[in-house]
Tab-separated table of C-alpha atoms and ligand atoms in Angstrom:
chain	number	residue	atom	x	y	z
N	1	MET	CA	41.611	-29.354	-93.023
N	2	LEU	CA	41.602	-26.414	-90.684
N	3	SER	CA	44.427	-27.631	-88.448
N	4	LEU	CA	46.429	-28.310	-91.583
N	5	TYR	CA	45.963	-24.710	-92.632
N	6	ILE	CA	47.040	-23.424	-89.244
N	7	ARG	CA	50.133	-25.597	-89.356
N	8	ILE	CA	51.015	-24.350	-92.803
N	9	SER	CA	50.467	-20.732	-91.884
N	10	SER	CA	52.481	-20.931	-88.666
N	11	GLY	CA	55.173	-22.801	-90.617
N	12	VAL	CA	55.301	-19.904	-93.036
N	13	ILE	CA	55.637	-17.455	-90.159
N	14	LYS	CA	58.530	-19.416	-88.638
N	15	GLN	CA	60.324	-19.561	-91.952
N	16	MET	CA	59.995	-15.843	-92.538
N	17	ASP	CA	61.074	-15.121	-89.010
N	18	ILE	CA	64.531	-16.510	-89.671
N	19	ASN	CA	65.253	-13.653	-92.013
N	20	LYS	CA	63.176	-10.849	-90.642
N	21	HIS	CA	60.746	-9.863	-87.978
N	22	ILE	CA	57.103	-9.575	-88.796
N	23	ALA	CA	56.029	-6.049	-88.043
N	24	LEU	CA	52.454	-5.098	-87.245
N	25	ASN	CA	50.419	-4.060	-90.232
N	26	ASP	CA	47.002	-2.701	-89.328
N	27	SER	CA	44.945	-0.464	-91.601
N	28	TYR	CA	41.689	1.431	-91.582
N	29	LYS	CA	38.912	0.344	-93.911
N	30	ASN	CA	40.055	2.942	-96.456
N	31	GLY	CA	43.482	1.285	-96.584
N	32	LYS	CA	45.347	3.984	-94.640
N	33	LYS	CA	47.825	2.563	-92.185
N	34	LYS	CA	46.930	2.980	-88.510
N	35	PRO	CA	49.504	5.054	-86.596
N	36	TRP	CA	50.358	2.455	-83.932
N	37	ARG	CA	54.088	2.976	-84.221
N	38	LEU	CA	53.970	6.787	-84.212
N	39	ARG	CA	51.604	6.943	-81.235
N	40	LYS	CA	53.743	4.498	-79.287
N	41	LYS	CA	56.848	6.591	-79.933
N	42	GLN	CA	54.998	9.750	-78.853
N	43	SER	CA	53.792	8.005	-75.693
N	44	ASN	CA	57.355	7.000	-74.906
N	45	GLN	CA	58.456	10.628	-75.261
N	46	LEU	CA	55.700	11.687	-72.871
N	47	ALA	CA	56.780	8.947	-70.445
N	48	ASN	CA	60.320	10.353	-70.517
N	49	SER	CA	59.012	13.817	-69.755
N	50	TYR	CA	56.888	12.536	-66.861
N	51	LYS	CA	59.992	10.845	-65.511
N	52	ARG	CA	62.018	14.064	-65.697
N	53	ILE	CA	59.366	16.012	-63.773
N	54	GLY	CA	59.214	13.345	-61.075
N	55	GLU	CA	55.844	11.786	-62.019
N	56	ILE	CA	57.271	8.292	-61.847
N	57	ASN	CA	53.979	6.450	-61.599
N	58	LYS	CA	52.542	8.154	-64.660
N	59	SER	CA	55.816	7.688	-66.478
N	60	LEU	CA	55.647	3.931	-65.947
N	61	ARG	CA	52.015	3.731	-66.974
N	62	VAL	CA	52.390	5.805	-70.126
N	63	GLY	CA	55.641	4.004	-70.956
N	64	SER	CA	53.921	0.632	-70.918
N	65	CYS	CA	50.770	1.809	-72.717
N	66	GLY	CA	49.972	-0.448	-75.659
N	67	ASN	CA	53.074	-2.599	-75.134
N	68	VAL	CA	51.162	-5.766	-75.953
N	69	LEU	CA	48.436	-5.985	-78.570
N	70	LEU	CA	46.353	-9.053	-79.249
N	71	PHE	CA	44.645	-9.111	-82.639
N	72	GLN	CA	42.192	-11.492	-84.179
N	73	GLU	CA	42.793	-11.934	-87.876
N	74	CYS	CA	41.280	-13.783	-90.793
N	75	PRO	CA	44.037	-15.970	-92.304
N	76	ASP	CA	43.178	-14.485	-95.705
N	77	GLY	CA	43.394	-10.918	-94.441
N	78	HIS	CA	39.736	-9.916	-94.774
N	79	GLN	CA	39.402	-8.811	-91.206
N	80	LYS	CA	41.613	-7.777	-88.345
N	81	GLN	CA	40.594	-6.431	-84.972
N	82	LEU	CA	42.252	-5.564	-81.722
N	83	VAL	CA	40.680	-7.741	-79.056
N	84	ARG	CA	42.931	-7.154	-76.043
N	85	ALA	CA	45.495	-4.613	-74.961
N	86	PHE	CA	46.584	-2.556	-71.993
N	87	PHE	CA	46.024	1.174	-72.325
N	88	CYS	CA	47.184	3.524	-69.552
N	89	LYS	CA	44.281	6.015	-69.843
N	90	VAL	CA	46.471	8.902	-68.726
N	91	ARG	CA	44.831	12.080	-70.096
N	92	LEU	CA	47.821	13.328	-72.083
N	93	CYS	CA	48.830	9.933	-73.482
N	94	PRO	CA	48.905	10.186	-77.323
N	95	MET	CA	48.152	6.486	-77.732
N	96	CYS	CA	45.081	6.694	-75.496
N	97	ALA	CA	43.968	10.011	-77.036
N	98	TRP	CA	44.002	8.363	-80.459
N	99	ARG	CA	42.086	5.292	-79.275
N	100	ARG	CA	39.580	7.467	-77.418
N	101	SER	CA	38.934	9.733	-80.384
N	102	LEU	CA	38.267	6.674	-82.595
N	103	LYS	CA	35.739	5.534	-80.004
N	104	ILE	CA	34.015	8.885	-79.707
N	105	VAL	CA	33.727	9.219	-83.475
N	106	GLN	CA	32.253	5.739	-83.736
N	107	GLN	CA	29.843	6.485	-80.891
N	108	LEU	CA	28.793	9.896	-82.261
N	109	LYS	CA	28.189	8.515	-85.737
N	110	SER	CA	25.785	5.928	-84.456
N	111	MET	CA	24.165	8.354	-82.012
N	112	THR	CA	23.571	11.144	-84.511
N	113	HIS	CA	22.134	8.541	-86.862
N	114	ILE	CA	19.674	7.394	-84.184
N	115	VAL	CA	18.724	10.980	-83.303
N	116	ASN	CA	18.240	11.945	-86.965
N	117	GLN	CA	15.823	9.088	-87.449
N	118	SER	CA	13.456	10.188	-84.713
N	119	HIS	CA	13.826	13.994	-84.854
N	120	SER	CA	13.844	16.565	-87.600
N	121	LEU	CA	17.126	18.340	-86.882
N	122	LYS	CA	19.810	20.484	-88.430
N	123	TRP	CA	23.405	20.489	-87.241
N	124	VAL	CA	25.634	23.393	-86.316
N	125	PHE	CA	29.314	23.451	-85.418
N	126	LEU	CA	30.194	26.009	-82.740
N	127	THR	CA	33.618	26.980	-81.375
N	128	LEU	CA	33.891	29.008	-78.179
N	129	THR	CA	37.183	30.559	-77.203
N	130	VAL	CA	38.780	32.734	-74.562
N	131	LYS	CA	41.910	34.876	-74.603
N	132	ASN	CA	45.173	32.940	-74.446
N	133	VAL	CA	46.384	32.246	-70.918
N	134	SER	CA	49.648	31.303	-69.234
N	135	GLY	CA	50.408	27.793	-67.966
N	136	PRO	CA	49.577	28.490	-64.305
N	137	GLU	CA	46.209	30.039	-65.324
N	138	LEU	CA	45.117	27.105	-67.464
N	139	ASP	CA	43.512	24.951	-64.773
N	140	GLU	CA	41.271	27.731	-63.466
N	141	THR	CA	40.464	28.982	-66.983
N	142	ILE	CA	39.174	25.581	-68.108
N	143	ARG	CA	37.102	25.277	-64.947
N	144	HIS	CA	35.624	28.705	-65.643
N	145	MET	CA	34.888	27.826	-69.285
N	146	PHE	CA	32.976	24.716	-68.270
N	147	GLN	CA	30.899	26.702	-65.779
N	148	SER	CA	30.280	29.318	-68.461
N	149	TRP	CA	29.173	26.636	-70.908
N	150	GLN	CA	26.760	25.424	-68.243
N	151	ARG	CA	25.354	28.950	-67.916
N	152	LEU	CA	25.045	29.342	-71.669
N	153	SER	CA	23.199	26.054	-72.105
N	154	GLN	CA	20.662	27.122	-69.462
N	155	ARG	CA	19.652	30.255	-71.347
N	156	LYS	CA	16.141	30.361	-72.788
N	157	VAL	CA	17.352	31.256	-76.285
N	158	PHE	CA	19.641	28.212	-76.157
N	159	LYS	CA	16.971	25.833	-74.919
N	160	ASP	CA	14.445	27.115	-77.484
N	161	ASN	CA	16.766	26.349	-80.387
N	162	VAL	CA	19.097	23.559	-79.323
N	163	LYS	CA	17.705	20.073	-78.900
N	164	GLY	CA	20.971	18.290	-78.252
N	165	TRP	CA	24.700	18.935	-78.025
N	166	PHE	CA	28.108	17.346	-77.730
N	167	ARG	CA	31.009	19.388	-76.405
N	168	ALA	CA	34.719	18.652	-76.360
N	169	LEU	CA	37.622	20.632	-74.967
N	170	GLU	CA	40.749	21.265	-76.978
N	171	VAL	CA	43.898	22.962	-75.729
N	172	THR	CA	46.581	24.165	-78.085
N	173	ARG	CA	49.813	25.892	-77.192
N	174	SER	CA	51.544	28.684	-79.002
N	175	ASN	CA	55.153	27.843	-79.747
N	176	SER	CA	56.071	31.499	-80.076
N	177	ASP	CA	55.132	32.730	-76.598
N	178	GLY	CA	54.227	29.458	-74.816
N	179	SER	CA	50.697	30.635	-74.020
N	180	TYR	CA	47.739	28.258	-74.032
N	181	HIS	CA	44.580	28.457	-76.047
N	182	PRO	CA	41.773	26.404	-74.496
N	183	HIS	CA	38.599	26.275	-76.581
N	184	ILE	CA	35.385	24.322	-76.697
N	185	HIS	CA	34.093	22.600	-79.826
N	186	VAL	CA	30.372	21.949	-79.826
N	187	LEU	CA	28.174	20.029	-82.189
N	188	LEU	CA	24.657	21.410	-81.835
N	189	ALA	CA	21.486	19.694	-82.964
N	190	VAL	CA	19.076	22.549	-83.673
N	191	THR	CA	15.396	22.573	-84.521
N	192	ALA	CA	14.533	22.262	-88.211
N	193	GLY	CA	13.214	25.855	-88.240
N	194	TYR	CA	16.381	27.313	-86.724
N	195	PHE	CA	17.735	28.870	-89.904
N	196	ALA	CA	14.424	30.346	-90.954
N	197	GLY	CA	12.826	33.425	-89.490
N	198	LYS	CA	12.893	34.838	-86.018
N	199	ASN	CA	14.599	31.964	-84.218
N	200	TYR	CA	17.855	32.305	-86.085
N	201	VAL	CA	20.764	33.134	-83.751
N	202	ARG	CA	23.411	35.071	-85.623
N	203	LYS	CA	27.117	34.813	-84.939
N	204	GLU	CA	27.156	38.212	-83.232
N	205	LYS	CA	24.392	37.033	-80.923
N	206	TRP	CA	26.368	33.891	-80.069
N	207	ARG	CA	29.345	36.080	-79.221
N	208	VAL	CA	27.242	38.170	-76.847
N	209	LEU	CA	25.734	35.056	-75.278
N	210	TRP	CA	29.192	33.568	-74.749
N	211	GLN	CA	30.543	36.820	-73.325
N	212	GLU	CA	27.635	37.014	-70.893
N	213	ALA	CA	28.190	33.408	-69.873
N	214	LEU	CA	31.918	34.058	-69.436
N	215	ARG	CA	31.244	37.350	-67.670
N	216	SER	CA	34.320	38.642	-69.455
N	217	ASP	CA	35.308	42.263	-69.961
N	218	TYR	CA	36.269	41.546	-73.581
N	219	MET	CA	34.370	40.196	-76.559
N	220	PRO	CA	35.499	36.580	-77.077
N	221	VAL	CA	36.095	35.034	-80.485
N	222	VAL	CA	33.311	32.667	-81.518
N	223	ASP	CA	32.938	30.660	-84.677
N	224	ILE	CA	29.695	29.143	-85.862
N	225	ARG	CA	29.155	27.124	-89.008
N	226	LYS	CA	26.234	25.252	-90.417
N	227	VAL	CA	27.043	21.615	-91.143
N	228	LYS	CA	26.505	21.968	-94.869
N	229	VAL	CA	26.092	19.552	-97.682
N	230	LYS	CA	28.198	20.549	-100.659
N	231	ARG	CA	25.762	20.965	-103.521
N	232	ASN	CA	26.215	18.708	-106.466
N	233	PRO	CA	24.266	20.006	-109.510
N	234	ASN	CA	23.786	16.501	-110.887
N	235	GLN	CA	22.373	15.182	-107.682
N	236	GLU	CA	18.677	14.581	-107.643
N	237	ALA	CA	17.918	11.351	-105.901
N	238	GLU	CA	16.827	11.772	-102.303
N	239	THR	CA	18.988	8.840	-101.200
N	240	LEU	CA	22.094	10.492	-102.567
N	241	LYS	CA	21.241	13.676	-100.699
N	242	SER	CA	20.848	11.910	-97.381
N	243	GLU	CA	24.118	10.067	-98.044
N	244	GLU	CA	25.879	13.407	-98.538
N	245	GLN	CA	24.265	14.890	-95.463
N	246	LYS	CA	25.560	11.948	-93.519
N	247	ARG	CA	29.055	12.572	-94.833
N	248	ALA	CA	28.930	16.303	-93.978
N	249	LEU	CA	27.844	15.440	-90.464
N	250	GLU	CA	30.640	12.881	-90.146
N	251	ALA	CA	33.181	15.526	-91.113
N	252	ALA	CA	31.819	17.788	-88.366
N	253	ILE	CA	31.990	14.890	-85.911
N	254	LEU	CA	35.650	14.302	-86.792
N	255	GLU	CA	36.336	17.986	-86.212
N	256	THR	CA	34.584	17.996	-82.825
N	257	ALA	CA	36.024	14.741	-81.532
N	258	LYS	CA	39.673	15.312	-82.372
N	259	TYR	CA	42.324	14.998	-79.691
N	260	PRO	CA	41.962	17.270	-76.648
N	261	VAL	CA	45.700	17.944	-76.761
N	262	LYS	CA	47.829	17.149	-79.780
N	263	PRO	CA	51.317	15.856	-78.923
N	264	ALA	CA	52.696	18.842	-80.861
N	265	SER	CA	51.142	21.129	-78.242
N	266	TYR	CA	53.556	20.049	-75.527
N	267	ALA	CA	56.446	18.493	-77.407
N	268	VAL	CA	58.675	21.502	-78.002
N	269	PRO	CA	61.321	20.438	-80.521
N	270	GLY	CA	64.838	20.669	-79.125
N	271	ASN	CA	63.622	22.120	-75.845
N	272	ARG	CA	63.318	19.666	-72.987
N	273	GLN	CA	62.603	22.321	-70.417
N	274	GLY	CA	59.798	23.755	-72.538
N	275	THR	CA	58.336	20.300	-73.092
N	276	ASP	CA	58.455	19.443	-69.409
N	277	ASP	CA	56.853	22.756	-68.389
N	278	ALA	CA	54.045	22.182	-70.893
N	279	VAL	CA	53.502	18.615	-69.667
N	280	ARG	CA	53.366	19.849	-66.076
N	281	HIS	CA	50.828	22.588	-66.836
N	282	LEU	CA	48.619	20.493	-69.104
N	283	ASP	CA	48.664	17.510	-66.769
N	284	ARG	CA	47.540	19.649	-63.870
N	285	ALA	CA	44.929	21.542	-65.889
N	286	LEU	CA	43.288	18.443	-67.340
N	287	ARG	CA	43.231	16.469	-64.101
N	288	GLY	CA	39.694	15.550	-63.074
N	289	LYS	CA	38.067	17.501	-65.931
N	290	ARG	CA	35.299	16.135	-68.103
N	291	MET	CA	36.831	16.462	-71.517
N	292	ILE	CA	33.607	15.613	-73.305
N	293	ALA	CA	29.934	15.945	-72.401
N	294	PHE	CA	26.531	15.411	-73.951
N	295	GLY	CA	23.218	17.207	-73.543
N	296	GLY	CA	19.565	16.918	-74.593
N	297	VAL	CA	18.639	14.296	-77.169
N	298	LEU	CA	22.317	13.361	-77.595
N	299	LYS	CA	22.596	12.665	-73.892
N	300	GLN	CA	19.580	10.384	-74.081
N	301	ALA	CA	21.095	8.637	-77.106
N	302	GLN	CA	24.404	8.284	-75.274
N	303	GLN	CA	22.791	6.649	-72.246
N	304	LYS	CA	20.957	4.257	-74.548
N	305	TRP	CA	24.163	3.553	-76.491
N	306	ASN	CA	26.083	2.867	-73.270
N	307	ASN	CA	23.445	0.441	-72.048
N	308	GLU	CA	23.390	-1.423	-75.339
N	309	ASN	CA	27.163	-1.513	-75.716
N	310	ASN	CA	27.987	-2.295	-72.124
N	311	GLY	CA	30.638	0.272	-71.372
N	312	GLU	CA	32.249	-0.410	-74.742
N	313	ALA	CA	33.402	3.206	-75.042
N	314	GLU	CA	35.795	2.658	-72.148
N	315	THR	CA	37.695	-0.342	-73.473
N	316	LEU	CA	39.643	1.436	-76.237
N	317	THR	CA	39.960	-1.791	-78.236
N	318	ASP	CA	38.294	-2.008	-81.655
N	319	GLY	CA	34.956	-2.578	-80.027
N	320	GLU	CA	33.726	-4.996	-82.634
N	321	LYS	CA	32.238	-8.118	-81.173
N	322	LYS	CA	34.721	-10.930	-80.817
N	323	GLU	CA	33.980	-13.108	-83.774
N	324	CYS	CA	35.094	-16.669	-84.283
N	325	GLN	CA	34.659	-16.637	-88.032
N	326	CYS	CA	35.558	-14.148	-90.717
N	327	ALA	CA	32.422	-12.400	-91.956
N	328	THR	CA	33.704	-12.514	-95.546
N	329	CYS	CA	35.064	-16.031	-96.033
N	330	GLY	CA	33.976	-17.914	-92.905
N	331	SER	CA	37.513	-18.984	-91.985
N	332	ASN	CA	38.307	-19.338	-88.314
N	333	MET	CA	39.901	-16.191	-86.971
N	334	LEU	CA	43.448	-16.604	-85.653
N	335	GLU	CA	45.030	-14.773	-82.743
N	336	HIS	CA	48.223	-12.810	-83.295
N	337	LEU	CA	50.155	-11.216	-80.499
N	338	TYR	CA	52.359	-8.187	-81.142
N	339	THR	CA	54.734	-6.660	-78.637
N	340	TRP	CA	56.587	-3.356	-78.736
N	341	ASN	CA	60.253	-3.960	-79.481
N	342	ILE	CA	62.426	-1.175	-78.079
N	343	GLY	CA	65.483	-2.022	-80.180
N	344	LEU	CA	63.564	-2.103	-83.454
N	345	SER	CA	61.222	0.661	-82.302
N	346	ASN	CA	58.291	-1.208	-83.786
N	347	TYR	CA	55.558	-3.733	-83.047
N	348	ILE	CA	56.801	-7.239	-83.789
N	349	GLU	CA	54.775	-10.413	-83.875
N	350	HIS	CA	55.359	-12.553	-80.834
N	351	GLU	CA	56.265	-16.125	-81.684
N	352	HIS	CA	53.960	-18.784	-80.325
M	401	ZN	ZN1	47.979	5.460	-72.853
M	402	ZN	ZN1	38.269	-14.011	-94.452
């Protein structure tokens, strides 16, 4: 029965293949199409830039990133997951940045959930910035920001209020003057009493703390926002409230764990020289830096998560356990191999 089905389905594929190629179709749970094709094109553009600036090795790696994707699919389309692929893991690679951010979001969601169960916490979203800098200053500036963050997190006022944190670096680039804007996004888990009474740290106080940590002669721009649940007047049930809190926290997680460098920050339209300069500066500045870090209860949760998931965060595949049967209908999952087709500029199913 099963082999018959496989024969029929592969027969169908062959027949369709005569007329047209089967392009990859992979969607998120909400139905939105995953940006495989766009990311691959962006990675190819980065590979070209690396080639122009003489980084041949990186150019080859980024250029072959995600060339071959092996998916496991339910024949009835209930489930589809990426089980094997090669990803280059070059810092600036748009394909890898996308895969990594999916991973971090997934990891943070489960970690914040664990932490919320055992601690009474509130969540705060903090952004720490410095003045814009030029390309050659970027490397040293980021190093200095990380040291400053270290100093800030050692302060008594910080330790008294913050029970856990996750920090991520983001660098944007101004297209008007080509300057760089490195900033740190932090998700802070604060004590339940943080917003009430004498413990509350106002925005102005955060600014002073960050300036002292930076040891800067100017007052840096700081943004701090409570991770808030939008009030719904009809909402009464406690379960609904916790569901909404979860969603507000997830939105903050998405904001914190976005890409460290968006492709738009170095791809200067119609300006190869500008693009290549940006790639050179960003590549050098991000080399060997820890783009994300955890502290306090989130660090403990991360270590636990890593142990339980066996380095899963590093693989960049879908991270779901390889399953032999579809969870919905019980059909045997089938393997489908897609390769990047340069001529068609798309992922095409590889014929068996
Ligand atoms: Zn890559
Ligand atoms: Zn199924």
